[in-house]
């Protein structure tokens, strides 16, 4: 983008940019008198990113520090904003799904799933049972893969390198399954309106069972290497506390909210596909600190394994795709669907004017809301804690920037 | 609360408001002037308790803009949608970021993408667009960028 | 059987026959200097490849395996790469300080090699304050870090330098106290005497529990003092990108890198000397036959074996533990290690007075 | 001139040169670093006269301790990177004069004092002897001054802790506590 050049040059002195509103501060936001804290004596600002090892992408935080203590965290977004919402306005209902794999690239299947569900809701298409099961299987595999990557990357943020490789050992076998089934390892584009793009590979069941065995054999290493480590627990417990009220107020969803004891699993609350027929638990922790969020994700992997085990031997025969017209046209109106990605609640809001392209489309991405709570969480803690918080919020930058 | 009960309750609070039929959730159209008071009621009224604002966005209808708020209650698990019609040339609406803090970021996004001015917002400035961005708001329908936009 | 001391003596004799005493001294000094620089370079190469192989082994992967047999020449290739890279100096940097800092790091590391006994009768400088010399010169290490951090004119570097300063200054205390524990047992600071006192058994065995506690404290403290994970807060890459050496590149960076590895070697050598008997073979009391068998293994093998074992342990730390936070790091030192090593020193002194150790 | 003398002159030149630089440097951080080199040079001279323990103490106390403290305090001030203002000429002259007077006084003492040659029973400067002298209570022992100084240091330490404690209650961490 031609405009991004001047962003870097004006970074430091923009914290006091003029208000576009009436100029008055209507309420005392965090106990401060103004929205932007003025630089006091001994404070200094550092640019955390856009190129920084702990942001896992081009996230840019301007941090105001007093010594090692954080006074304020200010996200500056947009470095990889592709305006997917605008792009989708010129793509047909069959095409726009493929763009969404690039949002939260670790939950590509689930993003596609949300879009497919929205279109199906508009068309009122009944998805065949086989397709539903395949979709759920793929979602849960994606969720495990995403949490594996999160686990490794978060441990790396805290300075332990080895877990990353252990996590990738398992993640590789999921990626292999994905590759065999959909021909892609990251941006799958497997789910289409009405079902899935093509049938499962004959090896699928065998491979998944092999993966389940591998996972069960190796999962205890995760706890031995990281969860039980004293240093790790000291780094996580009591760090980045988020109360249940704040989690709701900031719109935090997914594992990050469940770590604060907020029941927010869309799969349980507003079940889609066959989730209401499956046996699994919504993982809740009440401590609200980084360790609680960590434990939620670890246990969620176990729950996903449970779901896969229930389904893998019971994939019904039949069509993998419902019969749909070549050109899809949604009736006039607005359609909202929400699914649970690995990061939280993904909402797809389609406004249709009756044509073959969406009139307006909005993705309510979990990362955007989860990021907004970072400033609230981080104030008063150390730089090292900020890294732990960002790790347990599990930010994926393309998901925030869309 | 079921949708019908919700409708009755909302009519009590906003007799002037109209409902939009056909959607999955109760959709209410509110006047800009009533919005701030109504938002407070939505959050504070014990029977409603809409504490979770899960989606905040705007739609450009070429003649006017519409703010769309999706609410949910973590206590009663009921959902609703609020729509507010704005003037396209001078879109202004009261902020709700003091009621639902998540609105702060979402409103900043809408501010830069649609040019909606949120009155009394604590920190209304560009979030995603580069600083010093001058020109039109990218998600409006009349936005055109011949360099970066590819038309199919 | 050859030994280092034999070679050294032969060189010395040949030199004294051919030259007058002054020239002999000068040539020997030059030789020692070349040997130290050579050792420095070789140690760097070996330790880098060792670190990469150990980490690969711990992380279930292969590690470097393309350059040379089993990838053993990889660190040579890295050296060449670092040497031909451009050494940047940032515009806002304090040029003199910025360029001097890595050199100081290296000089300090080289100075530290002086009192280490690599084998029987093979030592550069057996000065009578031996161990104290090491702990005092190693305190100079912090200067190069502070210089590098400040002169880079980078906030990350400055934060890293501040952290490193606080860390090294604090952990010096418990490292010093745990060294003192052994000195109390030996009654002397001289390296050769410390080693000689372990002829009947290493101090970690002879010194009962206080020696073991001191050994553990020593390992933790020196890991912190050499800025190795889990105490690598000065360069914590996920927080401060690279800490004090963020702005360094090419050979200047390589000098910091080398100095870090040589420091690891030195502290492990000191640990091996104090607790594990240095070059002294494994002896048990008065089992003469067993002790004779042990004596057949060359003393240099014993020394390097023990040192590299300790280096392996420190690498093992690095690839297993997450990093501590700065306040936890200081808590660990001031609230746990320091009191423990103080009490431990008292107990050790009592034992030494009463003669309770073996 | 033998090798030993050459080394002495090298060390002396090193010390003096960095001493000059420490005084004339315009940046406070550089000045601290030059001071450090001066102190290292002095330690080198101690090593040269075989007073190894004193040399080690010089390095531990001055270089490892005091200069690091100075550098820390330099970091904590705001003008660490800026150049200090040029000194006034009068100050320079007075400074030079004061230094010269001090130097002259020392020189006068050195030339006037009759340095008596000590006999063979001089105590060797090994750690053991220094230790037993330091804690000796007999003639020539320093037990009393040693204890007095340690009391002083203890008092200083307690004072530090008290000062550090006082500002504690205000800065309670708000976000962290549950």
PDB file of C-alpha atoms in Angstrom, chain B residues 2 6 9 11 30 34 55 58 60 66 69 73 89 91 94 110 118 124-125 143:
ATOM      1  CA  UNK B   2     -38.148 -15.503  23.806  1.00  0.00           C
ATOM      2  CA  UNK B   6     -38.257  -9.368  24.105  1.00  0.00           C
ATOM      3  CA  UNK B   9     -40.256  -5.460  26.661  1.00  0.00           C
ATOM      4  CA  UNK B  11     -41.643  -1.711  22.945  1.00  0.00           C
ATOM      5  CA  UNK B  30     -33.854   3.202  16.782  1.00  0.00           C
ATOM      6  CA  UNK B  34     -32.745   7.988  21.464  1.00  0.00           C
ATOM      7  CA  UNK B  55     -20.602  -7.282  16.708  1.00  0.00           C
ATOM      8  CA  UNK B  58     -21.971  -0.197   9.687  1.00  0.00           C
ATOM      9  CA  UNK B  60     -23.392   1.969   3.519  1.00  0.00           C
ATOM     10  CA  UNK B  66     -26.896   2.116   9.072  1.00  0.00           C
ATOM     11  CA  UNK B  69     -25.179  -3.549  16.827  1.00  0.00           C
ATOM     12  CA  UNK B  73     -26.847 -11.577  27.169  1.00  0.00           C
ATOM     13  CA  UNK B  89     -23.133  13.372   4.770  1.00  0.00           C
ATOM     14  CA  UNK B  91     -22.904  10.698  10.234  1.00  0.00           C
ATOM     15  CA  UNK B  94     -23.164   8.709  20.469  1.00  0.00           C
ATOM     16  CA  UNK B 110     -16.076   2.055  11.859  1.00  0.00           C
ATOM     17  CA  UNK B 118     -18.740   8.846  17.461  1.00  0.00           C
ATOM     18  CA  UNK B 124     -11.255   8.398  18.383  1.00  0.00           C
ATOM     19  CA  UNK B 125      -8.398   8.208  15.922  1.00  0.00           C
ATOM     20  CA  UNK B 143     -14.535   4.529  -2.473  1.00  0.00           C
TER      21      UNK B 143
END
